[in-house]
PDB file of C-alpha atoms (C1' of nucleotides) in Angstrom:
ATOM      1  CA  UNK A   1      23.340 -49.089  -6.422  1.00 98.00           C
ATOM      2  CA  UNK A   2      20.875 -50.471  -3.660  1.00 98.00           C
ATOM      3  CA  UNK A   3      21.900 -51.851  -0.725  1.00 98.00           C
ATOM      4  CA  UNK A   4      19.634 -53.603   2.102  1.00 99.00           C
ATOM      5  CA  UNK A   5      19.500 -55.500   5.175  1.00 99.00           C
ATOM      6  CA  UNK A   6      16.905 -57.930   6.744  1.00 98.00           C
ATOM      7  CA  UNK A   7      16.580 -60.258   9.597  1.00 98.00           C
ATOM      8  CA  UNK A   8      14.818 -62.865   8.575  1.00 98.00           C
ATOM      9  CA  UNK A   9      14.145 -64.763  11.282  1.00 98.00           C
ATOM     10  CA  UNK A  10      14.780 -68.383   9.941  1.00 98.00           C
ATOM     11  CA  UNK A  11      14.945 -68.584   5.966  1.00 98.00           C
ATOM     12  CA  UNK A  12      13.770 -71.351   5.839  1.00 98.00           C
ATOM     13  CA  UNK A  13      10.245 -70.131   6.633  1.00 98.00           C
ATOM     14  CA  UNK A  14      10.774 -66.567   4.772  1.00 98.00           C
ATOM     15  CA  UNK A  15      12.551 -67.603   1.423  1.00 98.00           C
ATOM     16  CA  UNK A  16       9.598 -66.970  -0.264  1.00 98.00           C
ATOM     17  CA  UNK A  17       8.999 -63.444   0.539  1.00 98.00           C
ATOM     18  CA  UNK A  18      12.653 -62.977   0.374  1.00 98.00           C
ATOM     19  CA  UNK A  19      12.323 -64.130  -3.041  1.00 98.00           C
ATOM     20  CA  UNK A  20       9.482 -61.528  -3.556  1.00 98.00           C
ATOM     21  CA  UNK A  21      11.002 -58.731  -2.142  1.00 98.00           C
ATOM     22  CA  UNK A  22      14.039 -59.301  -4.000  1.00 98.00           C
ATOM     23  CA  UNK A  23      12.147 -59.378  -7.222  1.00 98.00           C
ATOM     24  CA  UNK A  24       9.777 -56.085  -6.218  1.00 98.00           C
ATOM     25  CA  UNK A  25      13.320 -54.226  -5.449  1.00 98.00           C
ATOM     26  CA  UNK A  26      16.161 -55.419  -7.080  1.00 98.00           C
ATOM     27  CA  UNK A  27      18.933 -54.133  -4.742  1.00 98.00           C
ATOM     28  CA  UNK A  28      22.138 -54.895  -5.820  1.00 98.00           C
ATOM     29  CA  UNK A  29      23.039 -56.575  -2.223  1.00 98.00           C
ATOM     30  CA  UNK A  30      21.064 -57.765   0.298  1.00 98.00           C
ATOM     31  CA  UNK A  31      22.615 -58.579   3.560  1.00 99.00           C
ATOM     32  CA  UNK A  32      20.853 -61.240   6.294  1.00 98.00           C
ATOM     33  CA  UNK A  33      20.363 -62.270   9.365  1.00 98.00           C
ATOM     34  CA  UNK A  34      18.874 -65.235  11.313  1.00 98.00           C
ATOM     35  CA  UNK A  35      19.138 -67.498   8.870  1.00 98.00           C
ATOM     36  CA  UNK A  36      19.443 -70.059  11.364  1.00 98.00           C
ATOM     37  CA  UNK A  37      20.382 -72.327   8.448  1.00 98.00           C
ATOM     38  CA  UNK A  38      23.820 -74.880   8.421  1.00 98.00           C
ATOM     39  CA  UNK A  39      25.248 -73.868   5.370  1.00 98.00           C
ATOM     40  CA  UNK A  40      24.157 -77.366   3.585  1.00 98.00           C
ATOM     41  CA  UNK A  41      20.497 -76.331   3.494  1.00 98.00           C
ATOM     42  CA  UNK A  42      20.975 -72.635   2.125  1.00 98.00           C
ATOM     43  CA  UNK A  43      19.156 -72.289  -0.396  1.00 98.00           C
ATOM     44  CA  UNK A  44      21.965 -70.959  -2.979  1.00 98.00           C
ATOM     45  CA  UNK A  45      20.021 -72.768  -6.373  1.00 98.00           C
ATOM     46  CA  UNK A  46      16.762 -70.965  -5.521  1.00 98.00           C
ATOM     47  CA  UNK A  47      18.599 -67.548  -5.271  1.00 98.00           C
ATOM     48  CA  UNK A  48      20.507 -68.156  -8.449  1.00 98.00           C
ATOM     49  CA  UNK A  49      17.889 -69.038 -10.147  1.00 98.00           C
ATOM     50  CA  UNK A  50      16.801 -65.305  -9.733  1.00 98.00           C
ATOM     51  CA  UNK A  51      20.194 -63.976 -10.213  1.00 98.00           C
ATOM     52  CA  UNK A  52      21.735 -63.399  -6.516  1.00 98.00           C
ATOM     53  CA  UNK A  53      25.258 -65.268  -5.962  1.00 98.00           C
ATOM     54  CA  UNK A  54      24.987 -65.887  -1.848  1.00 98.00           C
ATOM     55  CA  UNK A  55      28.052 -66.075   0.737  1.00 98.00           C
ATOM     56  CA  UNK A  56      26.622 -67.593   3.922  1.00 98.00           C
ATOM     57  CA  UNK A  57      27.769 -68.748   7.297  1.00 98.00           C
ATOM     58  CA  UNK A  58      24.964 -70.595   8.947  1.00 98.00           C
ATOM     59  CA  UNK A  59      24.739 -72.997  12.104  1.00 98.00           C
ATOM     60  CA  UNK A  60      21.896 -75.135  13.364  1.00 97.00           C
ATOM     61  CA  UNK A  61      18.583 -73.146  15.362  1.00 97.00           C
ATOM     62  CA  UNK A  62      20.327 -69.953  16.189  1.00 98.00           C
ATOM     63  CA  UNK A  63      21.825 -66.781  14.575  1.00 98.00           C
ATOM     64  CA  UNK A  64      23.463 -67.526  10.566  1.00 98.00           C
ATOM     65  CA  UNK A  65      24.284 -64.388   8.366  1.00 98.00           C
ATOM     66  CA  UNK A  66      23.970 -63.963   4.451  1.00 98.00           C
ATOM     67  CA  UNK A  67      25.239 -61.511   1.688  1.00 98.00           C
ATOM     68  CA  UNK A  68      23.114 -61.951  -1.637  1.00 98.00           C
ATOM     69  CA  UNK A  69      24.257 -60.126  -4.533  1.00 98.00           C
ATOM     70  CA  UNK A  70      23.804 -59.540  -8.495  1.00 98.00           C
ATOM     71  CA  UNK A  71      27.581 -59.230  -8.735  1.00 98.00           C
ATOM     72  CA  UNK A  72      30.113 -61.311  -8.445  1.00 97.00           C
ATOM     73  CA  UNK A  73      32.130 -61.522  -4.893  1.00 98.00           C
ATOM     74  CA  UNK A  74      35.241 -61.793  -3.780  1.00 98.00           C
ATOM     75  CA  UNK A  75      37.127 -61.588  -0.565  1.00 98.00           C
ATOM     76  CA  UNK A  76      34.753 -63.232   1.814  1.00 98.00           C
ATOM     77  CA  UNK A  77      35.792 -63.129   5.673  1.00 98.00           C
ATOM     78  CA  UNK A  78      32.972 -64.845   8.167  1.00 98.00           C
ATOM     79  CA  UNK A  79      33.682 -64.340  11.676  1.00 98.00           C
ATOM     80  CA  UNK A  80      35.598 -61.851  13.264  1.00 98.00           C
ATOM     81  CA  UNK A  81      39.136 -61.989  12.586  1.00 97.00           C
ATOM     82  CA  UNK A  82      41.107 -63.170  16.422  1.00 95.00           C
ATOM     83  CA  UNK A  83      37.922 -63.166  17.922  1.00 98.00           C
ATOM     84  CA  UNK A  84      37.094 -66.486  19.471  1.00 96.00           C
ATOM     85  CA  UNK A  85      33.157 -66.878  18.694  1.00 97.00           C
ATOM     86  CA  UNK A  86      31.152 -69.784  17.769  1.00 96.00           C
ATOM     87  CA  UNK A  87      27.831 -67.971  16.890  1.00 98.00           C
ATOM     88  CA  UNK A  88      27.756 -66.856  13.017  1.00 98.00           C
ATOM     89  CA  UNK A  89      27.316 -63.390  13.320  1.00 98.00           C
ATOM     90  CA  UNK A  90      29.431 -61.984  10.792  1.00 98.00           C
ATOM     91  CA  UNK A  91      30.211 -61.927   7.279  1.00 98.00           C
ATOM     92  CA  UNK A  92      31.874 -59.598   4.816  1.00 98.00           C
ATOM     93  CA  UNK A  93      32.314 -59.689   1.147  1.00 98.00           C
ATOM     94  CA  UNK A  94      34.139 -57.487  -1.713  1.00 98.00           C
ATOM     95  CA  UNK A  95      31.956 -56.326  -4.920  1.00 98.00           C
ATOM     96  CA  UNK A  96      33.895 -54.121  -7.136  1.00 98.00           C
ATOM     97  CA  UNK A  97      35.582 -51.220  -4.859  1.00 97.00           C
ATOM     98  CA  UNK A  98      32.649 -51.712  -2.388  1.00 98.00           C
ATOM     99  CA  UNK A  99      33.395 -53.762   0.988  1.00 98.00           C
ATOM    100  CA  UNK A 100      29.809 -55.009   2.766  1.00 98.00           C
ATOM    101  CA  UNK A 101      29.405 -56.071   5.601  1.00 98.00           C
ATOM    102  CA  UNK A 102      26.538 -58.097   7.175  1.00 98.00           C
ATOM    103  CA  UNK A 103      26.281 -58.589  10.889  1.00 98.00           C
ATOM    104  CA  UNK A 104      23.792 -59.828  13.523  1.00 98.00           C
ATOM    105  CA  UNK A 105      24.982 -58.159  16.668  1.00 98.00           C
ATOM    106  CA  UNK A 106      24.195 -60.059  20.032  1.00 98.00           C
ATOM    107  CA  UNK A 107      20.658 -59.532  21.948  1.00 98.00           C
ATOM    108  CA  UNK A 108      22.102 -59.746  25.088  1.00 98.00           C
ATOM    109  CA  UNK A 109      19.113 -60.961  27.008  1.00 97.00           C
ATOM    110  CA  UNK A 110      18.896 -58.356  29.988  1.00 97.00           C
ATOM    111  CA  UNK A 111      21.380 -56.094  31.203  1.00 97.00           C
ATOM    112  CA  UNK A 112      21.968 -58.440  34.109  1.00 96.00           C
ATOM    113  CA  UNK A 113      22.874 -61.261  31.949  1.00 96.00           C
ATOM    114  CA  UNK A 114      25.790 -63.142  30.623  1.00 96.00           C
ATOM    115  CA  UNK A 115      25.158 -62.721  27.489  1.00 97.00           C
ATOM    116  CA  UNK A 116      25.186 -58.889  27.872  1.00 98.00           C
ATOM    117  CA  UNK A 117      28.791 -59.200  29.053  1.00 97.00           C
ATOM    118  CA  UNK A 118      29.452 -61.251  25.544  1.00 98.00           C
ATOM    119  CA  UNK A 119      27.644 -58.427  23.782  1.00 98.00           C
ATOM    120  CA  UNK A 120      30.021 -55.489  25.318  1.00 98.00           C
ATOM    121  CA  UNK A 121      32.799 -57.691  24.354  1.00 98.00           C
ATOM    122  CA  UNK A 122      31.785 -58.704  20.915  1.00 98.00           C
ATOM    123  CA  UNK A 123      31.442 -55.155  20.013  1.00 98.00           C
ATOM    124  CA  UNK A 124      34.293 -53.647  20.395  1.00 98.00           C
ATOM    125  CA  UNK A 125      36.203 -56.682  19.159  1.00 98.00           C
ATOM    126  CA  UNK A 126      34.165 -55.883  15.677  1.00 98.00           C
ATOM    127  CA  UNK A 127      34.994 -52.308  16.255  1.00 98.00           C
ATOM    128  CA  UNK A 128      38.764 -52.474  16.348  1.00 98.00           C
ATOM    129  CA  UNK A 129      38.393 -55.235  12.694  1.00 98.00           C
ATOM    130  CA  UNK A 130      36.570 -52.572  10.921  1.00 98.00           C
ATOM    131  CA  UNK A 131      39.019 -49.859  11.888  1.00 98.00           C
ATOM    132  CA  UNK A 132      41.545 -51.887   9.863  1.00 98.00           C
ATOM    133  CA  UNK A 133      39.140 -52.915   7.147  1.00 98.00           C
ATOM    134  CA  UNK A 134      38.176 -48.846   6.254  1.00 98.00           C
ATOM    135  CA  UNK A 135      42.161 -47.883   5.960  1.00 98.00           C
ATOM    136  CA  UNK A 136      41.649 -51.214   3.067  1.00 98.00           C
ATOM    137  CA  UNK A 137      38.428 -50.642   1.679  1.00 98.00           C
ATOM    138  CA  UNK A 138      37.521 -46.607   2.020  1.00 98.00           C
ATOM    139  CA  UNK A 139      34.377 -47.467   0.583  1.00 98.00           C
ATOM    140  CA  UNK A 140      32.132 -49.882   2.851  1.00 98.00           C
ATOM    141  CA  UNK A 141      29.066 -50.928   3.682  1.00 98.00           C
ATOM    142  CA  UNK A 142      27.805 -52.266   7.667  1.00 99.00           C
ATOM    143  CA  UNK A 143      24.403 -53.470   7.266  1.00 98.00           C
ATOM    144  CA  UNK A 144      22.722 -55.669   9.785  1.00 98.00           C
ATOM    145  CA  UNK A 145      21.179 -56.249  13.395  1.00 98.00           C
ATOM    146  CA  UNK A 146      22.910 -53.976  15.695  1.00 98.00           C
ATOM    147  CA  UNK A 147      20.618 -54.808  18.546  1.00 98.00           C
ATOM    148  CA  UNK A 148      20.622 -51.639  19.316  1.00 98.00           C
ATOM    149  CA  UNK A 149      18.179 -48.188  19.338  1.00 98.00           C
ATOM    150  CA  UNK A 150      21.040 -45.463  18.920  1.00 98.00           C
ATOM    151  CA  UNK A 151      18.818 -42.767  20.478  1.00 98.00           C
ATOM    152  CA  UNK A 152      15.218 -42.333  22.047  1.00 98.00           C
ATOM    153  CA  UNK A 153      14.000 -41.087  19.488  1.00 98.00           C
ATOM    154  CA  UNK A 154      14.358 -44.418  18.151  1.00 98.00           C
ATOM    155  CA  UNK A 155      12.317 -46.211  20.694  1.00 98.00           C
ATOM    156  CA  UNK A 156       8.490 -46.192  20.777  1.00 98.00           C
ATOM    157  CA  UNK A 157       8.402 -45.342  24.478  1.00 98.00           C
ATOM    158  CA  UNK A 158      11.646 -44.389  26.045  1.00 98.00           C
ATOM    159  CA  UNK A 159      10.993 -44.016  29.095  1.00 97.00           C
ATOM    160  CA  UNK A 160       9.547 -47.352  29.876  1.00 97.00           C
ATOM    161  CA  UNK A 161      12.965 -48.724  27.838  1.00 98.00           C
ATOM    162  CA  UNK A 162      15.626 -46.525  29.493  1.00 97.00           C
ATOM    163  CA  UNK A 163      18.132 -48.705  30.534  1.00 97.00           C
ATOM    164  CA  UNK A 164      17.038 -51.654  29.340  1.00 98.00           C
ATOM    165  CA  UNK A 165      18.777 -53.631  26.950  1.00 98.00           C
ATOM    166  CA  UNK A 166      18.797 -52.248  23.529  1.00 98.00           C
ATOM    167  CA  UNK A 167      18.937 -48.764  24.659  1.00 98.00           C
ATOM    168  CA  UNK A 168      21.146 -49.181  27.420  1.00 98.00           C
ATOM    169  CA  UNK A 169      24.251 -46.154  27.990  1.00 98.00           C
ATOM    170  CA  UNK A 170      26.817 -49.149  27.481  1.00 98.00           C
ATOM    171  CA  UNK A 171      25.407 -50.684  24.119  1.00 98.00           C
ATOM    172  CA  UNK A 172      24.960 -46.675  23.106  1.00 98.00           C
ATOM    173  CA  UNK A 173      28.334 -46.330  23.527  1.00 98.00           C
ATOM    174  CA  UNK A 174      29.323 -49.246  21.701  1.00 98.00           C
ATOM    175  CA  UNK A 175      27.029 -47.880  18.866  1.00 98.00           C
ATOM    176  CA  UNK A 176      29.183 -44.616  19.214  1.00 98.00           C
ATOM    177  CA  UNK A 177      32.434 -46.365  18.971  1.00 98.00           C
ATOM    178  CA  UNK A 178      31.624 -47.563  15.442  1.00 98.00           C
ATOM    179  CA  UNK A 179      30.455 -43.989  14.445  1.00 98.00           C
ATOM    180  CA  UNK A 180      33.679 -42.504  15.821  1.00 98.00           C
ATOM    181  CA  UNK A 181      35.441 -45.005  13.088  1.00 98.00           C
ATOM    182  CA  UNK A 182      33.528 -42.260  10.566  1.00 98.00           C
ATOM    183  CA  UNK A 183      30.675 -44.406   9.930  1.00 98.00           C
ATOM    184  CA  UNK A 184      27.467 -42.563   9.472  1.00 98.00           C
ATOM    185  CA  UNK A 185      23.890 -43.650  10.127  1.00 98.00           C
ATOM    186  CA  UNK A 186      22.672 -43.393   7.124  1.00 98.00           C
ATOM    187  CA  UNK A 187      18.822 -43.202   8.098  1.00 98.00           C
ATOM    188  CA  UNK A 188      19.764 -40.191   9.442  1.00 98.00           C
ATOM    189  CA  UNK A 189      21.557 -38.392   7.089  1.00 98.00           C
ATOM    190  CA  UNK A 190      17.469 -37.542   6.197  1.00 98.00           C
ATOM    191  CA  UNK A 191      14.837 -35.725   6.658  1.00 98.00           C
ATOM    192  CA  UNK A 192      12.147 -39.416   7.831  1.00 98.00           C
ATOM    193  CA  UNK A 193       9.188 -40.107   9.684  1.00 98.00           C
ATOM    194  CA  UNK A 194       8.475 -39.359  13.480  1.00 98.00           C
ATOM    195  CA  UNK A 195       8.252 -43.278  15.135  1.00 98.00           C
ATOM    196  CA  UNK A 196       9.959 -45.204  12.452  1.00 98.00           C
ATOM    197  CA  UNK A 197      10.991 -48.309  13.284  1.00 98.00           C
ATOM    198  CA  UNK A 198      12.400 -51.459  11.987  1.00 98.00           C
ATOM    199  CA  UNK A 199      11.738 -54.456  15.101  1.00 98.00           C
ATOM    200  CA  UNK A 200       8.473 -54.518  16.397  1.00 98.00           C
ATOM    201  CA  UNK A 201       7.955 -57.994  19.021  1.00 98.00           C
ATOM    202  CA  UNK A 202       5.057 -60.647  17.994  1.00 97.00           C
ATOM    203  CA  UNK A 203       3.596 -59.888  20.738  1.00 96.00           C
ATOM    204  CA  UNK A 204       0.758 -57.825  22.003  1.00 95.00           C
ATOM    205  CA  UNK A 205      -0.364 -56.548  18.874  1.00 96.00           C
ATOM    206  CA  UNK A 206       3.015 -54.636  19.068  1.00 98.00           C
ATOM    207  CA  UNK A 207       3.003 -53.680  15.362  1.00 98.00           C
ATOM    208  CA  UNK A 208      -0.258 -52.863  15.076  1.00 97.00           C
ATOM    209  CA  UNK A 209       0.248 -50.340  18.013  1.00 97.00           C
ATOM    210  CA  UNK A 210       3.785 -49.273  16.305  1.00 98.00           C
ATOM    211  CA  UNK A 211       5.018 -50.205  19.350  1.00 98.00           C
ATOM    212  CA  UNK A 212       8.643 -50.959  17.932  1.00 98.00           C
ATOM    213  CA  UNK A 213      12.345 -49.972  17.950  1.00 98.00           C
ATOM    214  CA  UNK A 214      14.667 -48.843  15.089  1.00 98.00           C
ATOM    215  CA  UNK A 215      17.654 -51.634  15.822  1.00 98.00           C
ATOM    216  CA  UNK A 216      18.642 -52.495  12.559  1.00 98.00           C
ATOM    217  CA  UNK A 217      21.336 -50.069  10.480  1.00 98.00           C
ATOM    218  CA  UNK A 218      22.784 -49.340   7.677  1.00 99.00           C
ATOM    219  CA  UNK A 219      26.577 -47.807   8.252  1.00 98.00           C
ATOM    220  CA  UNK A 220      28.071 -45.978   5.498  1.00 99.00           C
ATOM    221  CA  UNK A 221      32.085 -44.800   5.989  1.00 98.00           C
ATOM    222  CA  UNK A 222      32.720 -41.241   4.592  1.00 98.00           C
ATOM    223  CA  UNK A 223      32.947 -42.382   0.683  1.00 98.00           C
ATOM    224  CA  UNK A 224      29.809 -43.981   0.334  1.00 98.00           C
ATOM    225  CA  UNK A 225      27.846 -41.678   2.714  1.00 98.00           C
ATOM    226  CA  UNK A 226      28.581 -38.423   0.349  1.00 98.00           C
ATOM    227  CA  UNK A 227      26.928 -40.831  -2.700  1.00 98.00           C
ATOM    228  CA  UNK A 228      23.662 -41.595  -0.559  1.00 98.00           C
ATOM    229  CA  UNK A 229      20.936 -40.467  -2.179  1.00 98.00           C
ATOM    230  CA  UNK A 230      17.717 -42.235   0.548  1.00 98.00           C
ATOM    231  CA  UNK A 231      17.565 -44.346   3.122  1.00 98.00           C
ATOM    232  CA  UNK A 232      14.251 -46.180   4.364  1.00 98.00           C
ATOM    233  CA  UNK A 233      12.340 -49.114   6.191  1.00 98.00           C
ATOM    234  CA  UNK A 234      10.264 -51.525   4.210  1.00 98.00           C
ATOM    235  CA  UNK A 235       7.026 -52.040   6.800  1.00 98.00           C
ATOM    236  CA  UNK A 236       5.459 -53.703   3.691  1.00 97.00           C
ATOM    237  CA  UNK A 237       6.620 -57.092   4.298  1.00 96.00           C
ATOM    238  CA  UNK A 238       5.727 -56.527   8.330  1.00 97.00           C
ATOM    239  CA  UNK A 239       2.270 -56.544   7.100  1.00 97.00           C
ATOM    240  CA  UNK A 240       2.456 -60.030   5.390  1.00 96.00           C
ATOM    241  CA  UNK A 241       1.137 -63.291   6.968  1.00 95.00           C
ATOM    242  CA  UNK A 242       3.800 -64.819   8.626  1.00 97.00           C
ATOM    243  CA  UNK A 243       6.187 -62.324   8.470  1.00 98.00           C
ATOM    244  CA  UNK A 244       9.668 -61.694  10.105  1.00 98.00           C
ATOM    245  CA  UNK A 245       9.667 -59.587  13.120  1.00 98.00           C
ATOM    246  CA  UNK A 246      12.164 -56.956  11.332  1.00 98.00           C
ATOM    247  CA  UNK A 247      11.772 -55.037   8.449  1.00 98.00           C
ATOM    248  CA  UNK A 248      13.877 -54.629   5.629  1.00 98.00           C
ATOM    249  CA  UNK A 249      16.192 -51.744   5.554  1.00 98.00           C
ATOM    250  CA  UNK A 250      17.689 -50.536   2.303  1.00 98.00           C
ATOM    251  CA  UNK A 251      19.773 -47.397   0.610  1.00 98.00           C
ATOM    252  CA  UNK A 252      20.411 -46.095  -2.685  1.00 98.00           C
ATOM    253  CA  UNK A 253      23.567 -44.772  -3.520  1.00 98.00           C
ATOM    254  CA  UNK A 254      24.534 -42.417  -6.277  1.00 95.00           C
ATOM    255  CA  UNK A 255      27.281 -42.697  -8.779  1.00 78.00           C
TER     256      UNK A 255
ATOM    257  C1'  DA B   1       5.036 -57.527  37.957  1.00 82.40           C
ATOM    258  C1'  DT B   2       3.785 -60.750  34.546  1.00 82.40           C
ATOM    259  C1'  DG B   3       3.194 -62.681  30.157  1.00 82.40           C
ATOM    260  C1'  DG B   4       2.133 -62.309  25.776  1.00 82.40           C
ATOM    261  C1'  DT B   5       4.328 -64.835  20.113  1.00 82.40           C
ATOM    262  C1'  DA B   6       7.443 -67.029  16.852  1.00 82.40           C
ATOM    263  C1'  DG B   7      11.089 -70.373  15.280  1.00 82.40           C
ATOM    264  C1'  DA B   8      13.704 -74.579  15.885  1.00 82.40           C
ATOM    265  C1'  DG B   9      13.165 -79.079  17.353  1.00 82.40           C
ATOM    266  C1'  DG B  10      10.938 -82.089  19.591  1.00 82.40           C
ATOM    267  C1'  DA B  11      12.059 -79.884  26.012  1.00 82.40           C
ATOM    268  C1'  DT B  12      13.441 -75.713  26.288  1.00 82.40           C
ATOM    269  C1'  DC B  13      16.254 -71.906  24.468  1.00 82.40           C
ATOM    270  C1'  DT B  14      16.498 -67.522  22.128  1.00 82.40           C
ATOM    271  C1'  DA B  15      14.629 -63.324  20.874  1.00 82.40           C
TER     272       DA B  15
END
DNA sequence: ATGGTAGAGGATCTA
């Protein structure tokens, strides 16, 4: 079983590497992000026609999340449950005993800014949902854009990012509070590459100098983390004309 | 300290 996750930055634009990658992979689920589709103009046919069923929750320009999958889903929650929020950031699905969820975590701008405050509040609020969800469904999945580089390690030059947002003590926290549910990060349950990374910014030749930060995650709970077999970053599709400015992020898990 | 690029939409906003 292979799971992944990928901002796309509009889909719209990157459906046809999305179709590629899908086809060069084959994981069983691939969760996204930044669809910034309204649901009318997902492209559900084209995915079919290459076997994924899709459960979307889009809005015009901004944000939209996505779970594409060879199996057949069930149980589909967008939002977060008592949590006033207009942006699409969230959407979970049921496949089997498996519970995956696909989220695009706020940017919050600047540490300064308002929508850092929404950030430290959106967190926790999806925090204290998937607390309930693991006593249901011992076996998921939290795959997305966390907006967030867990540890310094993760950043390409820490120093020049401590304190800023996306590394900030607060948003580390936050990160924390979701491991503390038993959630494991499961890029680091190996042995991987000094300065890997999965955002890198269009600008400044920032890729090119691996100038990036590791911000998107794959959380397994207890059940699924003992079954993990890999866990690793797709820079392939980085690489490609027009590409996203995140890489894909995808895990195997055993039987 | 600033501004660089990309996407959406058609001027800025978001990242």
């Amino acid at each position: 079983m292979k799971l992944a996750t990928w901002n796309v930055n509009s889909l719209k634009v990157r459906l046809p590497q999305v179709i590629d990658w899908l086809g060069s992979n084959q994981p069983d689920m691939l969760c996204l992000q930044e669809t910034k589709l309204i649901n009318d103009n997902f492209p559900e046919r084209e995915l079919a026609a290459i076997g994924y069923q899709s459960f979307f929750a889009g809005q015009r320009t901004y944000n939209g999340v996505a779970i594409l999958s060879k199996h057949q889903g069930s149980e589909v929650v967008t939002g977060i449950p008592d949590f006033a929020d207009e942006q699409k950031r969230v959407i979970a699905a049921t496949y089997g005993d498996l519970r995956v969820v696909s989220v695009y975590v706020p940017n919050g701008e600047d540490v300064t800014s308002e929508k850092f405050t929404y950030k430290l509040r959106w967190l926790p609020a999806l925090t204290k949902w998937l607390q309930q969800e693991l006593k249901q469904y011992p076996k998921l999945a939290l795959l997305g854009d966390f907006n967030i580089a867990p540890e310094d390690r993760d950043v390409y030059d820490p120093k020049a990012w401590e304190g800023k947002v996306l590394c900030s003590q607060p948003e580390r926290n936050a990160f924390n509070g979701l491991i503390e549910l038993g959630l494991s990060d499961s890029f680091r349950l190996f042995e991987q590459p000094e300065k890997s990374y999965t955002w890198w910014d269009y600008r400044m030749m920032a890729f090119r100098l691996n100038r990036g930060l590791r911000i998107d995650h794959i959380l397994l709970s207890r059940e699924l983390a003992s079954s993990c077999i890999s866990c690793t970053i797709d820079k392939t599709m980085r690489k490609q004309e027009r590409p996203s400015d995140h890489a894909p992020v995808m895990v195997e898990l055993g039987t």
